[in-house]
PDB file of N, CA and C in Angstrom:
ATOM      1  N   MET Z   1      21.888  -6.949  48.265  1.00 53.00           N
ATOM      2  CA  MET Z   1      21.830  -7.152  46.846  1.00 53.00           C
ATOM      3  C   MET Z   1      22.515  -8.451  46.447  1.00 53.00           C
ATOM      4  N   HIS Z   2      23.351  -8.974  47.323  1.00 63.00           N
ATOM      5  CA  HIS Z   2      24.002 -10.230  46.980  1.00 63.00           C
ATOM      6  C   HIS Z   2      22.967 -11.342  47.006  1.00 63.00           C
ATOM      7  N   GLY Z   3      23.069 -12.219  46.026  1.00 63.00           N
ATOM      8  CA  GLY Z   3      22.161 -13.348  45.988  1.00 63.00           C
ATOM      9  C   GLY Z   3      20.848 -13.050  45.274  1.00 63.00           C
ATOM     10  N   GLU Z   4      20.561 -11.785  45.019  1.00 69.00           N
ATOM     11  CA  GLU Z   4      19.335 -11.444  44.304  1.00 69.00           C
ATOM     12  C   GLU Z   4      19.615 -11.469  42.808  1.00 69.00           C
ATOM     13  N   SER Z   5      18.674 -11.966  42.075  1.00 68.00           N
ATOM     14  CA  SER Z   5      18.836 -11.927  40.622  1.00 68.00           C
ATOM     15  C   SER Z   5      17.774 -10.997  40.052  1.00 68.00           C
ATOM     16  N   SER Z   6      18.158 -10.330  39.039  1.00 76.00           N
ATOM     17  CA  SER Z   6      17.191  -9.453  38.387  1.00 76.00           C
ATOM     18  C   SER Z   6      17.066  -9.884  36.931  1.00 76.00           C
ATOM     19  N   THR Z   7      15.888  -9.750  36.436  1.00 82.00           N
ATOM     20  CA  THR Z   7      15.650 -10.090  35.034  1.00 82.00           C
ATOM     21  C   THR Z   7      14.968  -8.918  34.362  1.00 82.00           C
ATOM     22  N   LEU Z   8      15.194  -8.830  33.102  1.00 82.00           N
ATOM     23  CA  LEU Z   8      14.532  -7.794  32.318  1.00 82.00           C
ATOM     24  C   LEU Z   8      13.143  -8.285  31.938  1.00 82.00           C
ATOM     25  N   PRO Z   9      12.193  -7.375  31.847  1.00 86.00           N
ATOM     26  CA  PRO Z   9      10.856  -7.790  31.412  1.00 86.00           C
ATOM     27  C   PRO Z   9      10.907  -8.262  29.957  1.00 86.00           C
ATOM     28  N   GLU Z  10       9.938  -9.075  29.599  1.00 86.00           N
ATOM     29  CA  GLU Z  10       9.852  -9.546  28.219  1.00 86.00           C
ATOM     30  C   GLU Z  10       9.636  -8.345  27.294  1.00 86.00           C
ATOM     31  N   PRO Z  11      10.251  -8.353  26.121  1.00 84.00           N
ATOM     32  CA  PRO Z  11      10.045  -7.242  25.186  1.00 84.00           C
ATOM     33  C   PRO Z  11       8.603  -7.229  24.674  1.00 84.00           C
ATOM     34  N   VAL Z  12       8.141  -6.061  24.381  1.00 83.00           N
ATOM     35  CA  VAL Z  12       6.795  -5.894  23.841  1.00 83.00           C
ATOM     36  C   VAL Z  12       6.878  -6.002  22.327  1.00 83.00           C
ATOM     37  N   ALA Z  13       6.063  -6.849  21.758  1.00 82.00           N
ATOM     38  CA  ALA Z  13       6.027  -6.987  20.302  1.00 82.00           C
ATOM     39  C   ALA Z  13       5.201  -5.849  19.717  1.00 82.00           C
ATOM     40  N   SER Z  14       5.759  -5.193  18.758  1.00 84.00           N
ATOM     41  CA  SER Z  14       5.021  -4.130  18.085  1.00 84.00           C
ATOM     42  C   SER Z  14       5.381  -4.155  16.608  1.00 84.00           C
ATOM     43  N   SER Z  15       4.585  -3.503  15.824  1.00 86.00           N
ATOM     44  CA  SER Z  15       4.853  -3.452  14.392  1.00 86.00           C
ATOM     45  C   SER Z  15       4.600  -2.041  13.889  1.00 86.00           C
ATOM     46  N   LEU Z  16       5.119  -1.774  12.730  1.00 83.00           N
ATOM     47  CA  LEU Z  16       4.892  -0.480  12.109  1.00 83.00           C
ATOM     48  C   LEU Z  16       3.482  -0.437  11.539  1.00 83.00           C
ATOM     49  N   PRO Z  17       2.914   0.755  11.422  1.00 78.00           N
ATOM     50  CA  PRO Z  17       1.595   0.840  10.786  1.00 78.00           C
ATOM     51  C   PRO Z  17       1.704   0.413   9.320  1.00 78.00           C
ATOM     52  N   PRO Z  18       0.598   0.007   8.728  1.00 83.00           N
ATOM     53  CA  PRO Z  18       0.662  -0.395   7.321  1.00 83.00           C
ATOM     54  C   PRO Z  18       1.119   0.767   6.446  1.00 83.00           C
ATOM     55  N   ALA Z  19       1.746   0.426   5.341  1.00 90.00           N
ATOM     56  CA  ALA Z  19       2.204   1.450   4.403  1.00 90.00           C
ATOM     57  C   ALA Z  19       1.009   2.234   3.868  1.00 90.00           C
ATOM     58  N   ARG Z  20       1.261   3.471   3.537  1.00 94.00           N
ATOM     59  CA  ARG Z  20       0.214   4.328   2.980  1.00 94.00           C
ATOM     60  C   ARG Z  20      -0.226   3.764   1.632  1.00 94.00           C
ATOM     61  N   PRO Z  21      -1.532   3.563   1.434  1.00 96.00           N
ATOM     62  CA  PRO Z  21      -1.991   3.030   0.149  1.00 96.00           C
ATOM     63  C   PRO Z  21      -1.755   4.052  -0.966  1.00 96.00           C
ATOM     64  N   GLU Z  22      -1.357   3.559  -2.115  1.00 96.00           N
ATOM     65  CA  GLU Z  22      -1.087   4.431  -3.257  1.00 96.00           C
ATOM     66  C   GLU Z  22      -2.158   4.231  -4.319  1.00 96.00           C
ATOM     67  N   PRO Z  23      -2.583   5.320  -4.968  1.00 97.00           N
ATOM     68  CA  PRO Z  23      -3.609   5.211  -6.007  1.00 97.00           C
ATOM     69  C   PRO Z  23      -3.087   4.471  -7.237  1.00 97.00           C
ATOM     70  N   VAL Z  24      -3.997   3.808  -7.942  1.00 98.00           N
ATOM     71  CA  VAL Z  24      -3.656   3.142  -9.196  1.00 98.00           C
ATOM     72  C   VAL Z  24      -3.603   4.209 -10.286  1.00 98.00           C
ATOM     73  N   PRO Z  25      -2.502   4.281 -11.021  1.00 97.00           N
ATOM     74  CA  PRO Z  25      -2.412   5.276 -12.096  1.00 97.00           C
ATOM     75  C   PRO Z  25      -3.569   5.130 -13.085  1.00 97.00           C
ATOM     76  N   GLY Z  26      -4.171   6.254 -13.446  1.00 98.00           N
ATOM     77  CA  GLY Z  26      -5.254   6.266 -14.415  1.00 98.00           C
ATOM     78  C   GLY Z  26      -6.639   6.070 -13.833  1.00 98.00           C
ATOM     79  N   CYS Z  27      -6.741   5.768 -12.547  1.00 98.00           N
ATOM     80  CA  CYS Z  27      -8.056   5.571 -11.917  1.00 98.00           C
ATOM     81  C   CYS Z  27      -8.512   6.890 -11.297  1.00 98.00           C
ATOM     82  N   ARG Z  28      -9.609   7.420 -11.812  1.00 98.00           N
ATOM     83  CA  ARG Z  28     -10.116   8.703 -11.318  1.00 98.00           C
ATOM     84  C   ARG Z  28     -10.571   8.615  -9.864  1.00 98.00           C
ATOM     85  N   ASP Z  29     -11.170   7.488  -9.483  1.00 98.00           N
ATOM     86  CA  ASP Z  29     -11.621   7.332  -8.097  1.00 98.00           C
ATOM     87  C   ASP Z  29     -10.432   7.322  -7.139  1.00 98.00           C
ATOM     88  N   CYS Z  30      -9.394   6.580  -7.510  1.00 98.00           N
ATOM     89  CA  CYS Z  30      -8.176   6.559  -6.686  1.00 98.00           C
ATOM     90  C   CYS Z  30      -7.608   7.970  -6.552  1.00 98.00           C
ATOM     91  N   LEU Z  31      -7.535   8.669  -7.679  1.00 98.00           N
ATOM     92  CA  LEU Z  31      -6.980  10.021  -7.664  1.00 98.00           C
ATOM     93  C   LEU Z  31      -7.797  10.931  -6.757  1.00 98.00           C
ATOM     94  N   GLY Z  32      -9.123  10.846  -6.855  1.00 99.00           N
ATOM     95  CA  GLY Z  32      -9.980  11.680  -6.012  1.00 99.00           C
ATOM     96  C   GLY Z  32      -9.761  11.421  -4.529  1.00 99.00           C
ATOM     97  N   LEU Z  33      -9.633  10.151  -4.162  1.00 99.00           N
ATOM     98  CA  LEU Z  33      -9.395   9.813  -2.754  1.00 99.00           C
ATOM     99  C   LEU Z  33      -8.017  10.289  -2.301  1.00 99.00           C
ATOM    100  N   ALA Z  34      -7.025  10.152  -3.172  1.00 98.00           N
ATOM    101  CA  ALA Z  34      -5.675  10.608  -2.828  1.00 98.00           C
ATOM    102  C   ALA Z  34      -5.630  12.125  -2.673  1.00 98.00           C
ATOM    103  N   VAL Z  35      -6.377  12.841  -3.505  1.00 98.00           N
ATOM    104  CA  VAL Z  35      -6.432  14.306  -3.390  1.00 98.00           C
ATOM    105  C   VAL Z  35      -7.108  14.707  -2.085  1.00 98.00           C
ATOM    106  N   GLN Z  36      -8.203  14.037  -1.733  1.00 99.00           N
ATOM    107  CA  GLN Z  36      -8.865  14.335  -0.458  1.00 99.00           C
ATOM    108  C   GLN Z  36      -7.922  14.085   0.719  1.00 99.00           C
ATOM    109  N   ARG Z  37      -7.143  13.001   0.641  1.00 98.00           N
ATOM    110  CA  ARG Z  37      -6.180  12.690   1.698  1.00 98.00           C
ATOM    111  C   ARG Z  37      -5.114  13.776   1.782  1.00 98.00           C
ATOM    112  N   ALA Z  38      -4.599  14.205   0.634  1.00 98.00           N
ATOM    113  CA  ALA Z  38      -3.573  15.252   0.619  1.00 98.00           C
ATOM    114  C   ALA Z  38      -4.129  16.568   1.161  1.00 98.00           C
ATOM    115  N   ASN Z  39      -5.351  16.902   0.781  1.00 99.00           N
ATOM    116  CA  ASN Z  39      -5.969  18.131   1.288  1.00 99.00           C
ATOM    117  C   ASN Z  39      -6.138  18.076   2.802  1.00 99.00           C
ATOM    118  N   ALA Z  40      -6.560  16.942   3.316  1.00 98.00           N
ATOM    119  CA  ALA Z  40      -6.720  16.788   4.767  1.00 98.00           C
ATOM    120  C   ALA Z  40      -5.372  16.950   5.470  1.00 98.00           C
ATOM    121  N   GLY Z  41      -4.333  16.359   4.916  1.00 98.00           N
ATOM    122  CA  GLY Z  41      -3.003  16.488   5.509  1.00 98.00           C
ATOM    123  C   GLY Z  41      -2.500  17.915   5.491  1.00 98.00           C
ATOM    124  N   SER Z  42      -2.879  18.678   4.464  1.00 98.00           N
ATOM    125  CA  SER Z  42      -2.398  20.057   4.357  1.00 98.00           C
ATOM    126  C   SER Z  42      -2.989  20.970   5.427  1.00 98.00           C
ATOM    127  N   VAL Z  43      -4.101  20.547   6.033  1.00 99.00           N
ATOM    128  CA  VAL Z  43      -4.701  21.339   7.119  1.00 99.00           C
ATOM    129  C   VAL Z  43      -4.609  20.588   8.448  1.00 99.00           C
ATOM    130  N   TRP Z  44      -3.676  19.637   8.516  1.00 98.00           N
ATOM    131  CA  TRP Z  44      -3.375  18.879   9.737  1.00 98.00           C
ATOM    132  C   TRP Z  44      -4.574  18.104  10.288  1.00 98.00           C
ATOM    133  N   ASP Z  45      -5.469  17.668   9.400  1.00 98.00           N
ATOM    134  CA  ASP Z  45      -6.624  16.866   9.821  1.00 98.00           C
ATOM    135  C   ASP Z  45      -6.264  15.388   9.652  1.00 98.00           C
ATOM    136  N   TYR Z  46      -5.472  14.870  10.603  1.00 97.00           N
ATOM    137  CA  TYR Z  46      -4.954  13.514  10.462  1.00 97.00           C
ATOM    138  C   TYR Z  46      -6.020  12.447  10.690  1.00 97.00           C
ATOM    139  N   SER Z  47      -7.113  12.791  11.332  1.00 97.00           N
ATOM    140  CA  SER Z  47      -8.237  11.865  11.436  1.00 97.00           C
ATOM    141  C   SER Z  47      -8.819  11.624  10.042  1.00 97.00           C
ATOM    142  N   LYS Z  48      -8.979  12.688   9.285  1.00 98.00           N
ATOM    143  CA  LYS Z  48      -9.487  12.570   7.907  1.00 98.00           C
ATOM    144  C   LYS Z  48      -8.473  11.841   7.023  1.00 98.00           C
ATOM    145  N   VAL Z  49      -7.179  12.096   7.230  1.00 98.00           N
ATOM    146  CA  VAL Z  49      -6.147  11.373   6.478  1.00 98.00           C
ATOM    147  C   VAL Z  49      -6.306   9.873   6.711  1.00 98.00           C
ATOM    148  N   SER Z  50      -6.475   9.489   7.961  1.00 96.00           N
ATOM    149  CA  SER Z  50      -6.664   8.076   8.295  1.00 96.00           C
ATOM    150  C   SER Z  50      -7.930   7.523   7.644  1.00 96.00           C
ATOM    151  N   ASP Z  51      -9.008   8.294   7.704  1.00 97.00           N
ATOM    152  CA  ASP Z  51     -10.259   7.868   7.065  1.00 97.00           C
ATOM    153  C   ASP Z  51     -10.067   7.661   5.563  1.00 97.00           C
ATOM    154  N   MET Z  52      -9.329   8.565   4.924  1.00 98.00           N
ATOM    155  CA  MET Z  52      -9.093   8.454   3.486  1.00 98.00           C
ATOM    156  C   MET Z  52      -8.216   7.242   3.167  1.00 98.00           C
ATOM    157  N   ASN Z  53      -7.268   6.921   4.051  1.00 98.00           N
ATOM    158  CA  ASN Z  53      -6.464   5.712   3.853  1.00 98.00           C
ATOM    159  C   ASN Z  53      -7.340   4.466   3.899  1.00 98.00           C
ATOM    160  N   VAL Z  54      -8.260   4.422   4.861  1.00 97.00           N
ATOM    161  CA  VAL Z  54      -9.183   3.281   4.973  1.00 97.00           C
ATOM    162  C   VAL Z  54     -10.063   3.199   3.728  1.00 97.00           C
ATOM    163  N   THR Z  55     -10.591   4.332   3.294  1.00 98.00           N
ATOM    164  CA  THR Z  55     -11.461   4.364   2.117  1.00 98.00           C
ATOM    165  C   THR Z  55     -10.698   3.959   0.862  1.00 98.00           C
ATOM    166  N   LEU Z  56      -9.468   4.455   0.718  1.00 98.00           N
ATOM    167  CA  LEU Z  56      -8.665   4.103  -0.453  1.00 98.00           C
ATOM    168  C   LEU Z  56      -8.312   2.616  -0.442  1.00 98.00           C
ATOM    169  N   ARG Z  57      -7.981   2.076   0.724  1.00 97.00           N
ATOM    170  CA  ARG Z  57      -7.697   0.630   0.806  1.00 97.00           C
ATOM    171  C   ARG Z  57      -8.919  -0.191   0.384  1.00 97.00           C
ATOM    172  N   ALA Z  58     -10.096   0.217   0.843  1.00 98.00           N
ATOM    173  CA  ALA Z  58     -11.326  -0.499   0.473  1.00 98.00           C
ATOM    174  C   ALA Z  58     -11.560  -0.399  -1.034  1.00 98.00           C
ATOM    175  N   HIS Z  59     -11.343   0.774  -1.594  1.00 98.00           N
ATOM    176  CA  HIS Z  59     -11.506   0.951  -3.040  1.00 98.00           C
ATOM    177  C   HIS Z  59     -10.510   0.077  -3.804  1.00 98.00           C
ATOM    178  N   LEU Z  60      -9.255   0.080  -3.359  1.00 98.00           N
ATOM    179  CA  LEU Z  60      -8.236  -0.738  -4.029  1.00 98.00           C
ATOM    180  C   LEU Z  60      -8.616  -2.216  -3.999  1.00 98.00           C
ATOM    181  N   ARG Z  61      -9.139  -2.661  -2.870  1.00 97.00           N
ATOM    182  CA  ARG Z  61      -9.547  -4.062  -2.729  1.00 97.00           C
ATOM    183  C   ARG Z  61     -10.740  -4.371  -3.641  1.00 97.00           C
ATOM    184  N   ASP Z  62     -11.755  -3.510  -3.597  1.00 98.00           N
ATOM    185  CA  ASP Z  62     -12.995  -3.781  -4.321  1.00 98.00           C
ATOM    186  C   ASP Z  62     -12.878  -3.546  -5.826  1.00 98.00           C
ATOM    187  N   ALA Z  63     -12.203  -2.484  -6.220  1.00 98.00           N
ATOM    188  CA  ALA Z  63     -12.156  -2.121  -7.637  1.00 98.00           C
ATOM    189  C   ALA Z  63     -10.946  -2.685  -8.371  1.00 98.00           C
ATOM    190  N   HIS Z  64      -9.876  -2.936  -7.641  1.00 97.00           N
ATOM    191  CA  HIS Z  64      -8.635  -3.338  -8.303  1.00 97.00           C
ATOM    192  C   HIS Z  64      -8.099  -4.681  -7.816  1.00 97.00           C
ATOM    193  N   GLY Z  65      -8.776  -5.299  -6.857  1.00 95.00           N
ATOM    194  CA  GLY Z  65      -8.354  -6.604  -6.362  1.00 95.00           C
ATOM    195  C   GLY Z  65      -7.053  -6.587  -5.589  1.00 95.00           C
ATOM    196  N   GLY Z  66      -6.723  -5.446  -5.022  1.00 82.00           N
ATOM    197  CA  GLY Z  66      -5.457  -5.348  -4.298  1.00 82.00           C
ATOM    198  C   GLY Z  66      -5.626  -4.772  -2.919  1.00 82.00           C
ATOM    199  N   GLU Z  67      -4.465  -4.569  -2.264  1.00 66.00           N
ATOM    200  CA  GLU Z  67      -4.343  -3.960  -0.920  1.00 66.00           C
ATOM    201  C   GLU Z  67      -5.000  -4.769   0.082  1.00 66.00           C
TER     202      GLU Z  67
END
C-alpha cells in the first residue's frame, strides 16, 4: 500500500425534480387539472400524478404565459 495513491471518483451532478406546478387562482381549467392530480395521488397513482403535472405545466405555459 505504500506508494499507492487513491483518488475519489468525480462527484455525480444531479438536481432536484422541478417544483410541483401550482394552479392559477380563479382558473377553472387549472383547478380541474389540480383536482385530477390530487385524486390520482389519493389512490397512489403516481404515473397519473406525473401526467397531470406535465399537463398543468403545458396549460400554464399556453394559457397563462408561465411555467
